[in-house]
PDB file of C-alpha atoms in Angstrom:
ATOM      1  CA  UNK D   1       4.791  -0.015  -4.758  1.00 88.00           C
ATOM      2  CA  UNK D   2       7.426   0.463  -7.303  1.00 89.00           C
ATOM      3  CA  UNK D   3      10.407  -2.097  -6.833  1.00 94.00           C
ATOM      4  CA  UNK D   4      13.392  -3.310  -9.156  1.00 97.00           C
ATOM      5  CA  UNK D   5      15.659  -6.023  -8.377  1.00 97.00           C
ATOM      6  CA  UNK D   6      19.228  -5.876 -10.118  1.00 98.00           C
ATOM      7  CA  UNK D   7      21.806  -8.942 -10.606  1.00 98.00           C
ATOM      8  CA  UNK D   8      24.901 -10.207 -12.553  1.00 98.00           C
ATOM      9  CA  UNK D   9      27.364  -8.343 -11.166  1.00 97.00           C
ATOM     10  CA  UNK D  10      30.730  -9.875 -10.031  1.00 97.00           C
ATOM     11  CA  UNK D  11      34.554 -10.237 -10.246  1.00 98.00           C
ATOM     12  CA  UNK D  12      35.876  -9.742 -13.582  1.00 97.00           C
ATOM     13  CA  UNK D  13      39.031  -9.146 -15.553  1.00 97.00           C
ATOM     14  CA  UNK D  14      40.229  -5.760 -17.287  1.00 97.00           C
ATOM     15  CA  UNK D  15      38.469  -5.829 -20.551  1.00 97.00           C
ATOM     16  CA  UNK D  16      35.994  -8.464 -20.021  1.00 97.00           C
ATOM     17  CA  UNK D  17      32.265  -8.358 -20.191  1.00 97.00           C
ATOM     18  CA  UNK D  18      29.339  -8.131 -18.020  1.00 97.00           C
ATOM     19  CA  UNK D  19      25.309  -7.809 -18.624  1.00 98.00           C
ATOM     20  CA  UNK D  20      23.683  -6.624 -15.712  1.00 98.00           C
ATOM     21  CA  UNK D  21      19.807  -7.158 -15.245  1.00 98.00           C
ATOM     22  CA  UNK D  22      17.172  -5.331 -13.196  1.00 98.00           C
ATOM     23  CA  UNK D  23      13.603  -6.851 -13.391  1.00 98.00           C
ATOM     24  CA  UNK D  24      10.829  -4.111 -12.205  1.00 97.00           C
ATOM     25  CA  UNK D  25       7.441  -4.736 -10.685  1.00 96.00           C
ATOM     26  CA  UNK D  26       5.085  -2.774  -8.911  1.00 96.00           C
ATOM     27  CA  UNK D  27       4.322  -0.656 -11.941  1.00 96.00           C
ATOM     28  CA  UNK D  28       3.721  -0.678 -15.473  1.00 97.00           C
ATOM     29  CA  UNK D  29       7.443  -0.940 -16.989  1.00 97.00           C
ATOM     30  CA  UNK D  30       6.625   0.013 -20.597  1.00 97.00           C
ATOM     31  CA  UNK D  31       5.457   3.525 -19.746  1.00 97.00           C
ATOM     32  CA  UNK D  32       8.623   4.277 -17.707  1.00 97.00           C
ATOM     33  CA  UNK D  33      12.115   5.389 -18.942  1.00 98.00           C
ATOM     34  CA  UNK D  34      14.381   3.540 -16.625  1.00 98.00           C
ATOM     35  CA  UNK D  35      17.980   4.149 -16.074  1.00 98.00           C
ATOM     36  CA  UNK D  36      20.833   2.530 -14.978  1.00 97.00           C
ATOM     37  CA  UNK D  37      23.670   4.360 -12.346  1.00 96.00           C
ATOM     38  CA  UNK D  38      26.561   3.626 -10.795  1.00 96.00           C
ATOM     39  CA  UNK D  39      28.771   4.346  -7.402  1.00 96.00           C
ATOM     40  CA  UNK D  40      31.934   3.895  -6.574  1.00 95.00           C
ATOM     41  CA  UNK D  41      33.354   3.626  -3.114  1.00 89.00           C
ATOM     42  CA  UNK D  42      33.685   7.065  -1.681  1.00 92.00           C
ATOM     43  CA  UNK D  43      31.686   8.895  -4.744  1.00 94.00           C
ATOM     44  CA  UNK D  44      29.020  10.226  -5.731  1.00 94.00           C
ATOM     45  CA  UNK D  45      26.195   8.613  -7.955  1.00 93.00           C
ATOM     46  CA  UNK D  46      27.654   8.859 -11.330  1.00 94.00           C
ATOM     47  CA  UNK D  47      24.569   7.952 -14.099  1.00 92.00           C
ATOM     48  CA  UNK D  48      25.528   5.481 -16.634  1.00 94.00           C
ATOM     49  CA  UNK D  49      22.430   5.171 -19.141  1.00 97.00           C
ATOM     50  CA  UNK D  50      18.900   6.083 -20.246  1.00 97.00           C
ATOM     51  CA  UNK D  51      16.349   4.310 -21.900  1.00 98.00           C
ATOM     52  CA  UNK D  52      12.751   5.486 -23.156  1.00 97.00           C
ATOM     53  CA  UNK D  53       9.614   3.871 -22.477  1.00 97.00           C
ATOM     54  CA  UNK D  54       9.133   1.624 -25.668  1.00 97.00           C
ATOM     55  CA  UNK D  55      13.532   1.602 -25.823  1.00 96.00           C
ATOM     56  CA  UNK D  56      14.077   3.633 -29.062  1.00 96.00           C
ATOM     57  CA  UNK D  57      15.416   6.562 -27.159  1.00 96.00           C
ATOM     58  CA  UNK D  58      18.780   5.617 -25.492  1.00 97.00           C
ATOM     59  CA  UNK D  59      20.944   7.886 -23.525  1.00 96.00           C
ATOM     60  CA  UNK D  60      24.597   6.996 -22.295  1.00 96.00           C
ATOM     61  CA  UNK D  61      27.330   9.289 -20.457  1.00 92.00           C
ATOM     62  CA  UNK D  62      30.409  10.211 -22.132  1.00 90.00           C
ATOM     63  CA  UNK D  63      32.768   7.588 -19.931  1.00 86.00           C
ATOM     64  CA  UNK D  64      30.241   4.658 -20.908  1.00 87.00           C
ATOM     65  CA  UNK D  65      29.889   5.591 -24.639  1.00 85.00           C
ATOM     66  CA  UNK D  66      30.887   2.823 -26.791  1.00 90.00           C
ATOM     67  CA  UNK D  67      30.962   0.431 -24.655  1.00 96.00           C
ATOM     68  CA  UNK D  68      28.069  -0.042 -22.630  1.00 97.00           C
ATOM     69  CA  UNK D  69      24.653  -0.785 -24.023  1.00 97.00           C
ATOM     70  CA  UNK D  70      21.701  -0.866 -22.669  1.00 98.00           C
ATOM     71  CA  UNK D  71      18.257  -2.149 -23.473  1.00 98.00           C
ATOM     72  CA  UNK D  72      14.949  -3.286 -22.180  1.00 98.00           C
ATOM     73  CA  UNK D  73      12.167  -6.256 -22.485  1.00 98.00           C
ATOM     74  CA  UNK D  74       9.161  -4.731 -21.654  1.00 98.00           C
ATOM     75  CA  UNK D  75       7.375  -8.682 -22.055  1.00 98.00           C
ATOM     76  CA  UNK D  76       9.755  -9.696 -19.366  1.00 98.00           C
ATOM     77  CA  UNK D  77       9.550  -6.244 -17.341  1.00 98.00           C
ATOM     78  CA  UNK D  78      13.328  -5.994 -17.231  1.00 98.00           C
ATOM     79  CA  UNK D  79      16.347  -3.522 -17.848  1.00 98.00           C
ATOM     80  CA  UNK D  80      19.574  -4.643 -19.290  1.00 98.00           C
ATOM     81  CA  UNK D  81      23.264  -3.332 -19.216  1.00 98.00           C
ATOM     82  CA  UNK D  82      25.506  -4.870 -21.244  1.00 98.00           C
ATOM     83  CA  UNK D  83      29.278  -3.711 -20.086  1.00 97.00           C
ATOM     84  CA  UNK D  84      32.079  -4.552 -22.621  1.00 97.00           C
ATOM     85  CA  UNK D  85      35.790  -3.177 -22.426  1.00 96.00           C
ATOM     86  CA  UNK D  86      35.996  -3.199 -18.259  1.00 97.00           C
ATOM     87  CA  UNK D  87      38.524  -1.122 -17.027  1.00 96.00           C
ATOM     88  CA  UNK D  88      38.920  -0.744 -13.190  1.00 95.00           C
ATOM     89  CA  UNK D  89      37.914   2.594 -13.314  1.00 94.00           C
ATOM     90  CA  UNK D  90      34.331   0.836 -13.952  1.00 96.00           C
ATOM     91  CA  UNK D  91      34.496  -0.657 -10.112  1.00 97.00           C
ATOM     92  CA  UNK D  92      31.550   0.361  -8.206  1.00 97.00           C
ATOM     93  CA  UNK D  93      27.504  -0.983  -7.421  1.00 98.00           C
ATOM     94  CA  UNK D  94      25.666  -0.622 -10.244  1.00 98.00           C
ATOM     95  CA  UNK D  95      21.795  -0.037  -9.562  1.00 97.00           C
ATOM     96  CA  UNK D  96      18.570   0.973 -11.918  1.00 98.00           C
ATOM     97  CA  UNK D  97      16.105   3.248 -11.375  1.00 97.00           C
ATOM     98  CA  UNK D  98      12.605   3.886 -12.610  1.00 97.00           C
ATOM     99  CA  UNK D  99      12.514   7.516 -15.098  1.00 96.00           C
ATOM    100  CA  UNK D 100       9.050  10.072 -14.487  1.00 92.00           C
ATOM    101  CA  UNK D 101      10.613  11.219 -17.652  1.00 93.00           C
ATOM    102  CA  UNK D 102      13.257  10.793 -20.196  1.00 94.00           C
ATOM    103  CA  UNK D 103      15.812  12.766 -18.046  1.00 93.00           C
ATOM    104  CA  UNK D 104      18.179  11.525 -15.521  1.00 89.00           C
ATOM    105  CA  UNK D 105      16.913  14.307 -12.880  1.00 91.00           C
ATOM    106  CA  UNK D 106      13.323  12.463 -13.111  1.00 92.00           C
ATOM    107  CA  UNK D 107      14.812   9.216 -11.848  1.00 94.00           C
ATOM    108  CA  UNK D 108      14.453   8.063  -8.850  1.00 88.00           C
ATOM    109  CA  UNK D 109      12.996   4.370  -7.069  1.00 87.00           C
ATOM    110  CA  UNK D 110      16.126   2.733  -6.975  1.00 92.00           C
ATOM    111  CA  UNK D 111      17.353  -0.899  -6.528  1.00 92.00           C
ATOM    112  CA  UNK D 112      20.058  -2.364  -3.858  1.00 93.00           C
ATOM    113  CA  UNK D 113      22.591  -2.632  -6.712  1.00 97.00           C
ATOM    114  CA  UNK D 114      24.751  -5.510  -7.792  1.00 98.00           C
ATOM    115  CA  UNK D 115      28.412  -4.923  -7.245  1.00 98.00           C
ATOM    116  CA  UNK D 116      30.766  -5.338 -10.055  1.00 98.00           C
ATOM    117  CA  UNK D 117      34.472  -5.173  -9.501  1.00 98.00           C
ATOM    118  CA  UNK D 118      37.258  -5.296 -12.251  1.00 97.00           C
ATOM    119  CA  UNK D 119      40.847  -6.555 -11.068  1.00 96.00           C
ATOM    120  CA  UNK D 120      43.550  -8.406 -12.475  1.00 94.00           C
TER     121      UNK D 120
END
């Protein structure tokens, strides 16, 4: 059974930093694109990033572009998300899911989430 865990969210500043980890298991992480989405309070499931199977293939959305980055350890069967330039706009549980595909519509087998919050 496919599970991933995510953690290192929190309570930061505007423009301050994050990096947001999801370790997988239950399936063989290398083969899978995973992704990494977000919701705010009230909204719908906005998707942040895509990542290919052996990470060369990286997909972000237009409101992340720049300053999110996101990568992968297949050794360590774990997804990263490193968030720079916060803005509270950015507010909201951030979760990963496991890609059939490189395409966001293929994802699916979500995590809880970690919440990350931006205030001043």
């Amino acid at each position: 059974q496919a599970e991933v865990q995510e953690s290192g969210g929190g309570l930061v500043q505007p423009g301050e930093s994050l990096r947001l980890s999801c370790v997988a298991s239950g399936f063989t992480f290398s083969r899978y694109s995973m992704s990494w989405g977000r919701q705010a309070p009230g909204k719908g499931i906005e998707w942040v990033s895509l990542i290919g199977p052996s990470g060369l293939e990286t997909y972000y959305g237009e409101i992340v572009k720049g300053r999110f980055t996101i990568s992968r350890d297949n050794a360590k069967n774990t997804l990263y998300l490193q968030l720079k330039s916060l803005t509270t706009e950015d507010t909201a549980t951030y979760f990963c899911a496991k890609c059939t595909a490189f395409r966001l519509s293929a994802c699916n087998d979500r995590g809880q989430g970690t919440q990350v919050t931006v205030s001043s």
